C-alpha atoms as one frame of an Amber mdcrd trajectory, in Angstrom:
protein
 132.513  94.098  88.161 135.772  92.563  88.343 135.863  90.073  90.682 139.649
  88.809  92.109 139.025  86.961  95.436 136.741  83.725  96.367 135.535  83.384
  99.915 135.357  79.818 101.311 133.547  78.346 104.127 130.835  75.292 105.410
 129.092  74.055 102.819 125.818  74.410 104.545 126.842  78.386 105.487 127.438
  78.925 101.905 123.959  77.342 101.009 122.045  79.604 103.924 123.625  82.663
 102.683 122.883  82.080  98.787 120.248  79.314  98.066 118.335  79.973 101.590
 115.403  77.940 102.371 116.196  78.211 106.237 113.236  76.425 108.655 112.994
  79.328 110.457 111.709  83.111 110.562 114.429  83.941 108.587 114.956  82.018
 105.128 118.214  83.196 104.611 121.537  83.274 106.927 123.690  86.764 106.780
 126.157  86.469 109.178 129.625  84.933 109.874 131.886  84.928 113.239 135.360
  86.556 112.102 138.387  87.132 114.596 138.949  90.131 113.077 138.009  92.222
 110.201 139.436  91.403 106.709 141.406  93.439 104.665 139.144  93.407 101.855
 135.048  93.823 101.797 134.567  91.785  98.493 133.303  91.083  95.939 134.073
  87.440  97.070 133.065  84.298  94.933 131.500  82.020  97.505 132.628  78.328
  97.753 131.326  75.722  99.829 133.775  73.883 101.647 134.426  70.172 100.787
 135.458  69.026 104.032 133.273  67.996 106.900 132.024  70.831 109.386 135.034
  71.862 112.219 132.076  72.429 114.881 129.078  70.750 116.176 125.966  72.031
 114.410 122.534  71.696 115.912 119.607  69.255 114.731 118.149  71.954 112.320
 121.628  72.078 110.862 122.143  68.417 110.508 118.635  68.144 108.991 119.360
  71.252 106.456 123.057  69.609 105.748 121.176  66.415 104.885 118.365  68.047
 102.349 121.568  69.799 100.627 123.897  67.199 100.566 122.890  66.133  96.706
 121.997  69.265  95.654 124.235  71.093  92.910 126.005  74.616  93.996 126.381
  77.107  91.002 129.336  78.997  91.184 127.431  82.378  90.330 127.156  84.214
  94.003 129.703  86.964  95.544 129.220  89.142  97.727 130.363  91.866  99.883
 131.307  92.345 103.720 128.420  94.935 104.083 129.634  96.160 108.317 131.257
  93.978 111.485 129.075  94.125 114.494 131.408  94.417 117.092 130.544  92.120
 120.528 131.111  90.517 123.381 132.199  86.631 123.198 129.662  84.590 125.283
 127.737  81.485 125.425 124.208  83.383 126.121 124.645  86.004 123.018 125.422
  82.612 120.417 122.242  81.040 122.202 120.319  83.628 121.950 121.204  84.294
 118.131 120.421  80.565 117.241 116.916  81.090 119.618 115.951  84.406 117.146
 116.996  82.563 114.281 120.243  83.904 113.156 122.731  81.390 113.648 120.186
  78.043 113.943 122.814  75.882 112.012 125.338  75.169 114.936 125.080  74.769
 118.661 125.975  77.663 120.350 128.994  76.254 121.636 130.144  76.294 118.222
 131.026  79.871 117.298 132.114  80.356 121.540 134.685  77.492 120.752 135.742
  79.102 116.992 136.877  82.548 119.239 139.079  80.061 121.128 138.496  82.068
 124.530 138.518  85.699 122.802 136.642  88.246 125.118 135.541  89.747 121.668
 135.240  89.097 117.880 133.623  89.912 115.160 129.670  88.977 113.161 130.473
  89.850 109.812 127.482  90.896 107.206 127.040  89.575 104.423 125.191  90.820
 101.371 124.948  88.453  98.829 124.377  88.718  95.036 123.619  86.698  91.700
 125.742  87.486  89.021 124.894  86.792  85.468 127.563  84.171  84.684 129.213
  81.102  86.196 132.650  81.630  87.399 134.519  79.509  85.417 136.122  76.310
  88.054 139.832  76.420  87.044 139.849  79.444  88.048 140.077  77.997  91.872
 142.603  76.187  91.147 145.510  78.205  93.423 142.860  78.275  96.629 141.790
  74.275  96.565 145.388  73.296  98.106 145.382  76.068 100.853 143.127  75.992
 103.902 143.102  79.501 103.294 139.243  80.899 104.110 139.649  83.648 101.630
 142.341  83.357  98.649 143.344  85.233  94.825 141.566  83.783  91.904 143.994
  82.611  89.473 143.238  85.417  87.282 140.555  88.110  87.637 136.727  87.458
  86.364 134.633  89.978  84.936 131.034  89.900  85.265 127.832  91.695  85.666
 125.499  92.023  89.119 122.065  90.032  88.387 120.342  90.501  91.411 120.735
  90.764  94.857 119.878  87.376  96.966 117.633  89.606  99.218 116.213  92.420
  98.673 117.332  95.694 100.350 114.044  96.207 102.573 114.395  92.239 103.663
 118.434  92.609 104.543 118.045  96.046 106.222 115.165  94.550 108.380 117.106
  91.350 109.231 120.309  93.213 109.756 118.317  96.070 112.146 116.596  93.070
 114.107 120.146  91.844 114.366 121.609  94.837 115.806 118.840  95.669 118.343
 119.072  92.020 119.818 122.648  92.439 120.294 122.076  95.530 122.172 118.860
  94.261 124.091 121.838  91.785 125.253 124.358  94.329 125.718 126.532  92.393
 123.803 127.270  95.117 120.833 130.676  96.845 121.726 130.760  98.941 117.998
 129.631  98.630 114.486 132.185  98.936 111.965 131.237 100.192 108.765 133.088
  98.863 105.413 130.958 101.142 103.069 131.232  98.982  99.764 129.895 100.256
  96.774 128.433  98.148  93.992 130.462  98.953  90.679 128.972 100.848  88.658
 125.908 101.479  90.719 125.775 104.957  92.848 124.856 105.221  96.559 122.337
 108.352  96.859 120.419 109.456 100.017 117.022 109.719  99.114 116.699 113.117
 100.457 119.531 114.152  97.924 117.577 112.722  95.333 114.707 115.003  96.021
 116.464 117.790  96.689 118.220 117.298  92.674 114.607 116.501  91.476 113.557
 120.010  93.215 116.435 121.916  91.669 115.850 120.407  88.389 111.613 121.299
  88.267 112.930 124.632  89.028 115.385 125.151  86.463 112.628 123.729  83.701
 109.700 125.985  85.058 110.236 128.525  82.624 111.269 125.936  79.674 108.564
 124.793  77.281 108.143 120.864  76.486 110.448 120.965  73.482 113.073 122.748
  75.378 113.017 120.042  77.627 113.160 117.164  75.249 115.943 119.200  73.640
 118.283 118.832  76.705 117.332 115.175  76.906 118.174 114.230  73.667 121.712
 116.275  74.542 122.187 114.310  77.469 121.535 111.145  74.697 119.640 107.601
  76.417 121.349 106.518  79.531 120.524 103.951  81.850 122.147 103.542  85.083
 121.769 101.693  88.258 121.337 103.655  91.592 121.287 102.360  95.319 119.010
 105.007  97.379 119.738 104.870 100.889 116.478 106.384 102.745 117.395 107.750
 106.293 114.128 108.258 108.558 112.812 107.678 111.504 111.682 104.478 112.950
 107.442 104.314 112.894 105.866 101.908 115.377 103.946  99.805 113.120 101.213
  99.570 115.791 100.274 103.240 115.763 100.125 102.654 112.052  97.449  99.837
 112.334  95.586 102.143 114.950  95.548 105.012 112.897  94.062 102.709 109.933
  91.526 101.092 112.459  90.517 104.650 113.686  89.715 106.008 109.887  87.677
 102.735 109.168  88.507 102.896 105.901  87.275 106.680 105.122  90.014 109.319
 104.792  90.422 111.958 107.837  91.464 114.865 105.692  88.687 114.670 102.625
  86.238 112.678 104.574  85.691 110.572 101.541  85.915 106.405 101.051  89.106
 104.625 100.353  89.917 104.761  96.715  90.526 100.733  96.289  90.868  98.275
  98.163  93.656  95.959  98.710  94.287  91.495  97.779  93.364  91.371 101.462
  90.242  93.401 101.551  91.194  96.074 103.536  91.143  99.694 102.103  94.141
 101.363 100.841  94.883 104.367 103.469  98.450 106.117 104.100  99.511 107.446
 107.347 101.075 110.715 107.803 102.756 112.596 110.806 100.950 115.725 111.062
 103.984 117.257 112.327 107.249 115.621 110.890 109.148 113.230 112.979 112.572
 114.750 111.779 110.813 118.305 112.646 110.322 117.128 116.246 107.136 115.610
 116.235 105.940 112.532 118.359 105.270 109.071 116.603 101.920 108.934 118.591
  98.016 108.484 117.633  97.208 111.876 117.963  99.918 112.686 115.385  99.125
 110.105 112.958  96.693 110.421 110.408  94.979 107.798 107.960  94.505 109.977
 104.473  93.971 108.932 101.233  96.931 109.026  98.195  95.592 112.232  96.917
  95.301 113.769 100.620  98.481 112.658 101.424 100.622 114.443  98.980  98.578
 117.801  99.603  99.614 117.624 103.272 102.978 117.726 101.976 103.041 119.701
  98.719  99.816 121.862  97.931 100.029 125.712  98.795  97.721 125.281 101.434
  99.076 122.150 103.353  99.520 124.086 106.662  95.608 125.095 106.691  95.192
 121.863 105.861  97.419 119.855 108.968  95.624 122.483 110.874  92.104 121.208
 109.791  92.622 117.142 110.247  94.796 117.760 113.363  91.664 119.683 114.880
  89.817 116.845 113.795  91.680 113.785 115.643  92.179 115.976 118.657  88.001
 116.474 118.959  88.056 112.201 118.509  89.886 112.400 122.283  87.922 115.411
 123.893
């Protein structure tokens, strides 16, 4: 990763969106009013301002600025404009943001003063990452006499991505909850996508993924074991970093529960107990849409089944799956006659 560009704003922004530890349902911050969109999406060192904060910031900010005032800040985050939410510019939306945890840091009046009277503007997303070394200092020099938000690194830094600050199912979650408050409050005019890429790591859909796995059982079907581990050792060891992207359809998490309840822990296609159960005590059941959600069917109880691990991939792979949806959906529809 070469990285060219640092991105500088309030200290105690920098420190929600890296180091976390927010009082709140959320521990981390992802989000940042913007005017308008930038010309670049990252990667962007983050800085921490050294000034005092522009705007007023609420008490959970002034507390959180207080516990961070003395702490260190490692120069060893970027991260990447991941979309711009799009909305409209009033005092209820910023309220309601800081009320759900978004934005608790400032006052709402803060970000409705920073769009100075715009009708619209611009949440940016953040994704934020760990990288593996420090970013050496003088390397800031040119951007510490500018006021400039975003500036040029003296000279480009190469690195390598450690980690990202949170993890894809925790982001996608926030940013979804995000998104569906903003339209709750009919304040989401568009959502513009920036589609960065990781360097060196390759966006896949995870139904591509299957589909190559599929294509690649069927060319080996035919092969014998040594065959196989012939073109292996042609392709030589590799190791490479992947970022699958699984499209599907929302599942209400309270039909899941119901379905659970409803098997009480015994498995509705084999009729036999849980095979373990969980830290919590409960037993370990899957649900699965007895007819596919992208093939039309209805999240609903009577299409949700609680089935075992084993059960569960024969309803979707064994040569007799269809007698098989047949038999447990004629089960769960005699539970309601």
């Amino acid at each position: 990763m070469k990285i060219q560009s640092a991105f500088r704003d309030e200290r105690v922004n920098i420190y929600a969106m890296t180091k976390g530890q927010l009082p709140d349902s959320y521990s981390h911050q992802i989000i940042l009013c913007k005017k308008k969109p930038l010309s670049k999406v990252g990667p962007f060192v983050l800085l921490p301002k050294s000034s005092s904060p522009n705007y007023k910031m609420s008490a959970v900010g002034k507390r959180y600025k207080e516990r961070i005032n003395n702490q260190p800040y490692d120069l060893k985050y970027v991260a990447y404009i991941d979309d711009y939410l799009k909305i409209s510019i009033t005092r209820e939306v910023f309220k309601e943001l800081q009320e759900n945890g978004f934005f608790i840091l400032w006052e709402p009046e803060a970000p409705y003063n920073y769009f100075e009277g715009r009708q619209e503007g611009y949440l940016a997303l953040f994704r934020v990452y760990e990288i593996n070394d420090f970013v050496p200092d003088n390397l800031f020099e040119r951007g510490r006499i500018g006021r400039n938000f975003h500036f040029s690194l003296s000279e480009p830094y190469t690195t390598e991505v450690k980690r990202p600050v949170l993890d894809d199912a925790t982001y996608r979650s926030m940013k979804f909850d995000l998104i569906d408050l903003l339209k709750v409050k009919n304040s989401l005019l568009d959502i513009v996508n920036t589609t960065y890429v990781l360097p060196g790591i390759k966006n896949v859909l995870l139904k591509d993924l299957i589909n190559e796995e599929k294509i690649v059982y069927q060319e080996n079907r035919y092969k014998t074991p040594e065959q196989i581990a012939e073109k292996i050792k042609e392709k030589g060891p590799k190791k490479k970093k992947i970022i699958v992207k699984n499209e599907q359809y929302y599942r209400d998490p309270d039909i899941i529960s119901y379905a659970k309840k409803r098997a009480n822990g015994v498995c509705e296609c084999c009729g036999q107990e849980a095979p373990f159960l969980k830290d919590d005590g409960a037993p370990f059941l899957e649900t699965h849409h007895l007819k596919a959600l992208s093939e039309g069917g209805e999240d609903s109880i009577e299409n949700v089944c609680a089935v075992c691990p084993n059960c569960h991939r024969k309803l979707h792979y064994s040569s007799h799956r269809e007698e098989l949806t047949k038999e447990v959906r004629d089960y769960i529809a005699n539970i309601y006659n």
